[in-house]
Every structure is written in structure tokens, then in C-alpha cells.
Amino acid sequence: MVQMRPGLRLADGVITADLGRGGVLLDTARPVAAFIAPMAMAWLQGKEPAAEDHAAYRQCLERWSAAGLVQVGNTQPALTPAPTRMRAQADDVAVPHRVLVVVMSSECGFCTQLSADLAANASVMTRLNTSVLLLEDVRDDLLGLPVPPQVRARLVALGRKMAHLGTPSGWLLSPGSPARCVVGFPEVSAELVQLSGGNAVTTVIEAPTSCSLKVTEAPVDALVTARVNGGRAVGIAVRGGDDIVELVRSVTGEGYQGVYTPVTLTVERPQSLYLLYRGGELLTRARTADALRHTLAQVLTGYGVPNPSETTLLCAAAVHRAGGAVLLPRNWLSDLVVHSTRLERAGWRLCPRPFTTLRLPPSGGRPVLTGSPAGRERDIPVNSILSQSASTGSWTRAQLLAQIVNWVHRPATPDSVCSLADTLQTLPVHVGTWRQALDHLLADSPVT
């Protein structure tokens, strides 16, 4: 942690952590972070920038402020509330019951995911005791209860004015209550969960990535909702017919029916393999039904209530049968799973859990991977990190560590972030592509 210079303060929930030759500004509530170069760290601590550095200093402040990481003087972080006039127009629409108006775009990946989730939850949407009005390009579709034509026309006009705030976005209107603006895939999904009688707080809602759309937008045979430790709901889309649906239900039970649940996992059997995806990440290519059951059960366990003594990271991990683990970027997982047989011959097993949990040492030493599915040893020391190389130029070690600290799952506590930053400095980092990482794992010992 650093002492900020006068007139400059961290935004709420933002902390700094030292990384040796530099540091990181990190929002503990949102997945936002920025590397702090040594010179910029000195500026934050009160050192006046040299005359030739004033332009760089202003650029740093502008970027950090735009990301909502710092506040300069009395300025507040930029927000995107609905304009007052539009809110007044929303309050002026007399709706007969609760209505959620959502504006979407055919060119928006988040909207593509939302459309896929709505299709998977079609049986839930037909039984809604409310209305959901979907506005996409020139179309408008009403799900659930009907609304009078004149009210629908006003809602369409109101909703289309929301497009400039981003898609999906819209309004939740209720008789006798102020209208509420909802912006973004997580907020819209949470409202759909609540409108159907579910609990958005205990429902897993994960924003899609570009690669996940290729997996999730195709039609599904069934949506199974799993209840995991702590009562959290996880939506599992299933393709491949009744046999695959029953296989999934043999792990989840019957699943909770009748409540909107966004798709988080996908199970399908295109040919002889059983495939399990989290979003667009291929977690396993199981050859038998029992192998799929085993992996699916492990993945669902990972969505349970986290242990407060552990630090959760949004990355993948591989464990060696001789002991020792490595951390690696999540976006490499699909490619490495394709080569899982080669990795297993070399002694490595990829961990299929949705998150990687570490127990950090109180001082010094290496972190320990907990809850590993690798076999008899539950806690395995992490020996190194495999990281993606920069698209242009190169990164310093401190910049690499800042990228890795940003893997921490939000919300996070300041203590856990600072402990993670301290611990990572003890680990070697190997930089390259996923192919180079594969070669490294096939040739490397787990005790480097």
C-alpha cells in the first residue's frame, strides 16, 4: 500500500500493491487493474514529476481516472446513469404489472448470449407472471403477460432511447414504484432471474466472451439447473438427446425447474467424446460417461461458497503426478485440453475447476493449490506460472506480475490481493504462447 499524494485519492474499493520494480492499482470489486511503473509509483507517493515528465504524468492520471481507479481533486468517477428526463418518461408510463424492457443489438456479443439464454429458458419465459419486452434492431418481442397496445408503443419508444448506454440495457417498471434503469448483461440477467421467482444473488451469472458465443448460441435439448454447495444455482445446457440429459441429471439430480437460469456450462456429445464447456472454455474431452460425471461433479463443486481462508483466481492450473503445480491463463485451456492425452503421458493433469484456489503462506514460501482433483494429495505447491507474451514489445517482470494479480476473482479483500502480490514475487514466470507452454510442460519437471 502507498501513501497517496495530496489532491489525489484512490476510488472506493481500489488499492495499490507493491511488485518490486513497480506495482499495481487494482479495483477489489471489478476486474479492473493498471500497472504502476516505478516512476509513476513515486508520483503517487508525492514526488513532483520533472518538467519533461508532466505529459506522461497527466496521461497516467487520465487513464487511471477514466478506468475509475483514482479521483483527482473533487472529481467523481464517470457514471452512466439514465438521463433525468428519460427517467421521468419511464415513471410516466402506467404499466398494469411489472415489465422489463430490454434493448438489444444483433451486433452485440452480450446480446447474442442473452438471446441464447432466453431460448434455453423458453419454458420459463412462457409461464412468467410479468412481461419482458425485447427490442432488437427494428423488431420487438413480448414474452410473458400481454400489455395494452398503447402501453407497448410507449415502452418501445422509451427502450430504444436506452441504446446509447450500451446493450443490453433497459428499464424495469412496476406499478406504484419508480422505474429502475438496468445496464449490462449481468444486471439484465439478474432481473430476469428475479422476475421468474429466482434469487439473483445465489445464481451464477458469468458474462460471455467472444469464444463462448460459438459454443452457447446453438440450440440445446435441455437446460438443467444444478444446486451446489451454499445453494447456488448453475445453469447447464445439454445437447445430444435424452441420454445425455439423463447423464447430467445423474450428477445434478432433477435440477430446480421453473426459474430463469443463465447458461454457465454446456455438455454435448458430437461424436464419440463427451465435451464439457464453461462458456467457451473446453474443460474436458471425456471418453466415457463416468469420466464426464467425475469432471462435471468437480466443476460444480468449484461453484460452491468459497473458503474465506483461500484466494480465488480466474486462471487455470496443471498438476503433476510427482507433485507440484503451475498456473496458466484461462484462455489457453481449450487448446491444452485437446492435447490432454500427451500431457497425461508426461505426468500432467489439467484441473477442470472453474476457479483456481490458493492458500497463501503467511510470509515467504510458495502458494499451495487447494482442492486439486489430481488424486490423493489435496494441497500441492505451486512452482511456477506460465504467462502469455505481450502482443507487441515485451513486458518487465513487474508488468507480468501485475497481469497475474489481476487474475484474482472479485470481490476480493485488500489483504488477499497484497498477500497474492507478495507471494507471486517468489515464483518464476515463463512467458510465451500456449504452444510454447505445451512444449514446456511436456519437457519440464514439476520441481523447477
XYZ file of C-alpha atoms in Angstrom:
448
model
C 0.000 0.000 0.000
C 1.240 3.522 -0.753
C 0.567 6.937 0.766
C -1.193 8.989 -1.936
C -0.065 12.489 -2.856
C -2.298 15.456 -1.855
C -5.230 16.104 -4.205
C -5.186 12.548 -5.486
C -7.018 9.635 -3.944
C -7.929 6.100 -4.824
C -11.520 5.440 -5.849
C -13.633 3.430 -3.431
C -12.518 -0.207 -3.329
C -9.238 0.442 -5.171
C -5.907 -0.487 -3.607
C -2.236 -0.469 -4.535
C 0.105 -3.436 -4.141
C 3.881 -3.436 -4.487
C 5.506 -5.735 -7.050
C 9.154 -4.874 -6.601
C 10.086 -2.767 -9.610
C 6.611 -1.319 -9.863
C 3.165 -2.021 -8.518
C -0.479 -2.461 -9.413
C -3.612 -0.369 -8.973
C -6.495 -2.814 -8.566
C -10.233 -2.498 -8.047
C -11.279 -5.104 -5.482
C -14.893 -5.057 -6.715
C -14.442 -5.036 -10.519
C -11.952 -6.817 -12.823
C -10.019 -3.605 -13.482
C -6.327 -3.003 -12.786
C -3.366 -0.987 -14.050
C 0.377 -1.409 -13.814
C 2.263 1.328 -11.931
C 5.773 1.916 -13.232
C 8.427 2.847 -10.622
C 8.394 6.490 -11.723
C 4.595 6.628 -11.530
C 4.711 4.997 -8.089
C 6.931 7.863 -6.927
C 4.402 10.347 -8.318
C 1.592 8.671 -6.404
C 3.642 8.901 -3.226
C 4.063 12.669 -3.597
C 7.184 13.185 -5.693
C 6.754 16.090 -8.104
C 7.253 14.993 -11.730
C 10.137 16.594 -13.583
C 9.227 19.171 -16.204
C 9.862 16.735 -19.068
C 7.598 14.138 -17.371
C 4.495 16.315 -16.916
C 2.846 14.997 -20.088
C 3.402 11.378 -19.001
C 2.099 12.214 -15.517
C -1.109 13.746 -16.899
C -1.584 10.758 -19.218
C -1.299 8.340 -16.282
C -3.869 10.289 -14.279
C -6.241 10.484 -17.251
C -6.070 6.737 -17.884
C -6.432 5.776 -14.231
C -9.289 8.239 -13.776
C -11.087 7.018 -16.925
C -10.856 3.453 -15.590
C -12.372 4.579 -12.284
C -9.223 3.764 -10.322
C -8.353 7.229 -8.975
C -10.056 10.544 -8.265
C -8.256 13.810 -8.914
C -9.287 16.753 -6.740
C -13.046 16.776 -6.226
C -13.893 14.912 -9.411
C -16.007 11.769 -9.180
C -15.678 8.594 -11.284
C -17.588 8.724 -14.530
C -21.003 7.100 -14.270
C -23.583 6.316 -16.925
C -26.947 6.928 -15.245
C -30.033 7.326 -17.346
C -30.732 10.995 -18.049
C -33.208 12.602 -15.673
C -35.638 13.379 -18.485
C -35.667 9.757 -19.645
C -36.243 8.573 -16.082
C -39.233 10.914 -15.820
C -40.609 9.476 -19.065
C -40.231 5.955 -17.677
C -42.034 6.893 -14.464
C -44.854 8.368 -16.570
C -45.700 5.005 -18.212
C -48.564 3.337 -16.336
C -47.920 -0.404 -16.555
C -50.517 -2.990 -15.423
C -47.806 -5.189 -13.820
C -44.026 -5.455 -13.702
C -42.434 -5.039 -17.121
C -38.774 -5.412 -18.056
C -37.860 -3.561 -21.254
C -34.551 -4.660 -22.792
C -32.909 -3.054 -25.827
C -30.515 -5.334 -27.727
C -28.405 -5.349 -30.883
C -27.711 -8.106 -33.389
C -24.055 -6.971 -33.433
C -23.632 -7.215 -29.643
C -21.974 -10.383 -28.313
C -23.572 -9.940 -24.885
C -26.980 -9.749 -26.596
C -26.213 -12.919 -28.553
C -25.542 -14.688 -25.257
C -28.702 -13.210 -23.732
C -30.753 -14.447 -26.695
C -29.262 -17.932 -26.285
C -30.077 -17.894 -22.557
C -33.648 -16.798 -23.278
C -34.059 -19.613 -25.824
C -32.699 -22.175 -23.335
C -35.173 -20.839 -20.745
C -38.118 -20.755 -23.192
C -40.418 -22.833 -20.966
C -39.776 -20.465 -18.049
C -40.446 -17.366 -20.140
C -43.842 -18.641 -21.330
C -45.006 -19.002 -17.702
C -43.862 -15.582 -16.486
C -46.319 -13.646 -14.343
C -44.749 -10.452 -15.680
C -43.798 -9.076 -19.105
C -40.430 -8.905 -20.846
C -40.258 -6.679 -23.918
C -37.215 -7.359 -26.111
C -36.189 -4.685 -28.622
C -33.613 -5.736 -31.198
C -32.860 -3.572 -34.225
C -36.319 -2.999 -35.785
C -38.028 -5.946 -34.035
C -39.841 -6.072 -30.729
C -41.000 -9.276 -28.999
C -43.149 -9.549 -25.897
C -42.703 -12.517 -23.570
C -44.934 -13.403 -20.630
C -48.078 -11.424 -19.897
C -49.601 -9.121 -22.526
C -49.696 -5.332 -22.171
C -52.141 -2.892 -23.781
C -51.069 -1.793 -27.305
C -50.738 1.867 -26.374
C -48.557 1.000 -23.375
C -46.414 -1.293 -25.523
C -45.858 1.506 -28.053
C -44.666 3.862 -25.306
C -42.368 1.188 -23.871
C -40.838 0.544 -27.300
C -40.118 4.250 -27.766
C -38.688 4.503 -24.250
C -36.499 1.422 -24.590
C -34.924 2.453 -27.894
C -33.648 5.651 -26.259
C -31.529 3.475 -23.952
C -29.338 2.072 -26.734
C -26.707 4.803 -26.343
C -25.936 3.497 -22.839
C -24.852 0.173 -24.330
C -26.593 -3.134 -24.978
C -28.240 -4.972 -23.440
C -29.877 -2.311 -21.264
C -33.352 -1.125 -20.380
C -35.898 -0.375 -17.721
C -37.744 -2.265 -15.009
C -41.151 -0.706 -14.435
C -43.518 -1.654 -11.612
C -46.935 -0.213 -10.708
C -46.597 2.361 -7.930
C -42.769 2.252 -7.857
C -40.080 4.395 -9.525
C -38.671 2.984 -12.752
C -35.229 1.455 -12.477
C -32.511 1.559 -15.134
C -30.617 -1.699 -15.819
C -27.421 -1.670 -17.879
C -25.291 -4.584 -18.998
C -25.582 -8.357 -19.341
C -25.186 -9.159 -15.611
C -27.856 -6.650 -14.500
C -30.361 -7.684 -17.173
C -29.784 -11.375 -16.416
C -30.215 -10.731 -12.692
C -33.572 -9.022 -13.312
C -34.762 -11.982 -15.409
C -33.832 -14.330 -12.569
C -35.762 -12.200 -10.061
C -38.801 -11.797 -12.322
C -39.107 -15.575 -12.685
C -39.074 -16.082 -8.913
C -35.374 -16.916 -8.500
C -32.648 -15.360 -6.404
C -30.079 -13.434 -8.431
C -27.643 -13.335 -5.501
C -27.320 -17.124 -5.439
C -27.462 -17.634 -9.219
C -24.199 -17.880 -11.152
C -24.143 -15.188 -13.857
C -20.965 -15.087 -15.926
C -20.506 -12.563 -18.715
C -19.745 -14.175 -22.092
C -16.513 -13.935 -24.044
C -16.104 -13.877 -27.814
C -15.176 -17.573 -27.895
C -18.082 -18.605 -25.675
C -20.654 -17.465 -28.240
C -19.568 -20.187 -30.670
C -20.494 -22.773 -28.052
C -23.577 -21.323 -26.423
C -25.636 -19.820 -29.237
C -26.606 -23.165 -30.831
C -29.975 -24.681 -29.772
C -29.992 -27.001 -26.758
C -32.039 -30.071 -25.882
C -32.473 -29.156 -22.236
C -31.387 -26.734 -19.542
C -30.575 -28.409 -16.238
C -30.152 -26.257 -13.138
C -27.718 -27.647 -10.591
C -27.820 -26.619 -6.932
C -24.326 -26.646 -5.472
C -22.873 -26.120 -2.014
C -24.349 -22.992 -0.462
C -27.494 -23.203 -2.590
C -26.016 -21.531 -5.665
C -27.740 -22.264 -8.987
C -25.667 -23.187 -12.052
C -27.300 -23.486 -15.484
C -26.119 -26.419 -17.642
C -27.136 -26.512 -21.314
C -27.266 -30.046 -22.732
C -27.044 -31.183 -26.372
C -27.148 -34.745 -27.624
C -30.552 -36.137 -26.755
C -32.280 -37.678 -23.743
C -29.387 -39.970 -22.841
C -27.036 -37.026 -22.284
C -29.709 -35.132 -20.351
C -30.155 -38.110 -18.024
C -26.395 -38.439 -17.655
C -26.158 -34.808 -16.486
C -29.094 -35.266 -14.124
C -27.373 -38.287 -12.612
C -24.836 -35.767 -11.277
C -27.114 -32.808 -10.531
C -30.326 -34.549 -9.524
C -33.534 -33.447 -11.211
C -32.462 -29.813 -11.134
C -34.548 -26.887 -9.997
C -37.230 -26.207 -12.578
C -39.287 -23.123 -13.341
C -36.756 -20.339 -12.683
C -34.664 -18.460 -15.237
C -31.039 -19.584 -15.088
C -28.325 -18.239 -17.416
C -26.231 -20.886 -19.159
C -22.843 -21.324 -17.490
C -21.788 -24.857 -18.509
C -22.506 -26.787 -21.701
C -22.415 -30.577 -22.148
C -22.583 -32.155 -25.576
C -21.616 -35.335 -27.401
C -20.979 -34.542 -31.074
C -19.424 -37.956 -31.818
C -17.672 -40.419 -29.523
C -16.453 -37.888 -26.939
C -18.301 -36.139 -24.140
C -17.455 -32.417 -24.156
C -17.841 -30.087 -21.190
C -17.524 -26.334 -21.677
C -17.554 -23.408 -19.319
C -18.622 -20.587 -21.608
C -16.210 -21.093 -24.481
C -13.550 -22.915 -22.462
C -13.293 -26.626 -23.143
C -12.820 -28.231 -19.731
C -12.697 -31.878 -20.747
C -12.961 -34.307 -23.641
C -14.166 -37.328 -21.714
C -14.121 -40.720 -23.383
C -16.637 -42.341 -21.036
C -19.804 -41.335 -19.269
C -18.177 -41.997 -15.899
C -15.293 -39.668 -16.763
C -17.760 -36.914 -17.659
C -19.702 -37.440 -14.421
C -16.478 -37.214 -12.428
C -15.337 -33.979 -14.090
C -18.786 -32.352 -14.014
C -19.070 -33.062 -10.289
C -15.660 -31.441 -9.695
C -16.578 -28.367 -11.739
C -19.867 -27.912 -9.888
C -18.057 -28.213 -6.552
C -15.934 -25.262 -7.650
C -19.046 -23.053 -7.763
C -19.749 -23.589 -4.077
C -19.241 -20.953 -1.396
C -15.533 -20.038 -1.361
C -13.392 -20.686 1.690
C -12.530 -17.281 3.210
C -9.025 -18.519 4.045
C -8.287 -19.142 0.345
C -7.637 -16.775 -2.574
C -9.561 -17.479 -5.758
C -8.037 -16.764 -9.165
C -9.577 -16.637 -12.627
C -6.916 -18.832 -14.179
C -6.285 -22.486 -14.942
C -3.825 -24.885 -13.331
C -1.989 -28.096 -14.159
C -0.785 -30.601 -11.577
C 1.991 -33.171 -11.954
C 1.629 -36.653 -10.506
C 5.045 -36.299 -8.822
C 3.896 -33.168 -7.007
C 3.942 -29.531 -7.992
C 1.568 -27.334 -9.952
C 1.718 -24.498 -12.478
C -0.743 -21.662 -13.086
C -1.662 -20.641 -16.631
C -4.090 -18.321 -18.462
C -7.681 -19.496 -18.774
C -7.793 -18.751 -22.494
C -5.206 -21.497 -23.083
C -7.328 -24.186 -21.501
C -9.279 -25.275 -24.605
C -6.105 -25.729 -26.648
C -4.318 -27.632 -23.886
C -7.325 -29.901 -23.249
C -7.077 -31.058 -26.879
C -3.562 -32.296 -26.011
C -4.552 -33.693 -22.608
C -3.531 -37.243 -23.563
C 0.031 -36.125 -24.321
C 0.108 -34.124 -21.099
C -1.116 -37.092 -19.074
C 1.632 -39.289 -20.521
C 4.116 -36.670 -19.294
C 2.513 -36.747 -15.837
C 0.392 -33.585 -16.077
C -3.322 -33.304 -15.411
C -5.271 -30.133 -16.147
C -7.550 -29.012 -13.330
C -11.090 -28.588 -14.689
C -12.452 -26.421 -11.890
C -13.959 -23.062 -12.851
C -11.610 -21.218 -10.486
C -8.156 -21.881 -9.086
C -7.948 -21.576 -5.306
C -4.701 -20.950 -3.461
C -3.708 -20.937 0.170
C -1.116 -18.221 0.564
C 1.750 -18.607 3.047
C 1.753 -16.095 5.945
C 5.254 -14.941 4.972
C 7.659 -16.251 2.357
C 7.331 -19.647 0.738
C 5.217 -20.662 -2.215
C 1.428 -20.733 -2.532
C -0.429 -24.019 -2.318
C -3.063 -25.187 -4.777
C -6.058 -26.426 -2.798
C -8.859 -28.765 -3.753
C -6.810 -30.302 -6.568
C -8.512 -33.160 -8.450
C -5.132 -34.732 -9.198
C -5.504 -37.561 -6.725
C -4.516 -38.407 -3.188
C -2.646 -35.201 -2.376
C -5.127 -32.433 -1.736
C -2.729 -29.498 -1.298
C 0.039 -29.114 -3.894
C 2.714 -26.387 -4.009
C 2.661 -24.039 -6.976
C 6.140 -23.999 -8.511
C 5.774 -21.612 -11.465
C 3.459 -19.552 -13.656
C 3.022 -19.736 -17.423
C 2.001 -16.358 -18.828
C 1.035 -15.029 -22.225
C 3.612 -12.924 -24.043
C 2.848 -9.320 -24.980
C 1.282 -8.840 -28.427
C 3.814 -6.089 -29.110
C 7.097 -5.311 -27.403
C 7.880 -7.029 -24.129
C 6.839 -6.825 -20.504
C 9.008 -6.370 -17.448
C 8.643 -8.901 -14.650
C 6.623 -6.418 -12.601
C 4.251 -5.855 -15.546
C 3.806 -9.628 -15.882
C 3.030 -9.906 -12.174
C 0.501 -7.070 -12.448
C -1.297 -9.046 -15.192
C -1.314 -12.126 -12.971
C -2.522 -10.269 -9.855
C -5.460 -9.122 -11.996
C -6.480 -12.818 -12.232
C -7.849 -12.518 -8.690
C -11.582 -13.174 -8.532
C -13.694 -10.198 -7.489
C -14.871 -9.230 -4.990
C -11.516 -9.588 -3.238
C -10.210 -8.288 0.062
C -7.262 -5.848 0.131
C -5.295 -8.245 2.348
C -5.733 -11.134 -0.093
C -4.588 -9.004 -3.038
C -1.485 -7.726 -1.228
C -0.648 -11.225 0.012
C -1.034 -12.550 -3.520
C 1.275 -9.841 -4.869
C 3.905 -10.685 -2.231
C 3.674 -14.419 -2.897
C 3.860 -14.155 -6.697
C 7.233 -12.462 -6.412
C 8.687 -15.766 -5.177
C 7.641 -17.689 -8.324
C 9.364 -17.974 -11.704
C 7.258 -16.804 -14.673
C 7.667 -18.414 -18.107
C 6.368 -16.272 -20.971
C 5.185 -17.446 -24.364
C 2.268 -18.805 -26.372
C 0.079 -21.762 -25.469
C 2.072 -23.924 -27.876
C 5.289 -22.953 -26.114
C 3.570 -23.657 -22.796
C 2.625 -27.127 -24.066
C 6.235 -27.812 -25.067
C 7.404 -26.520 -21.684
C 5.049 -28.826 -19.777
C 5.957 -31.858 -21.888
C 9.659 -31.282 -21.259
C 9.682 -29.768 -17.806
C 9.911 -31.267 -14.341
C 7.317 -30.173 -11.745
C 10.000 -29.106 -9.296
C 11.661 -26.303 -11.280
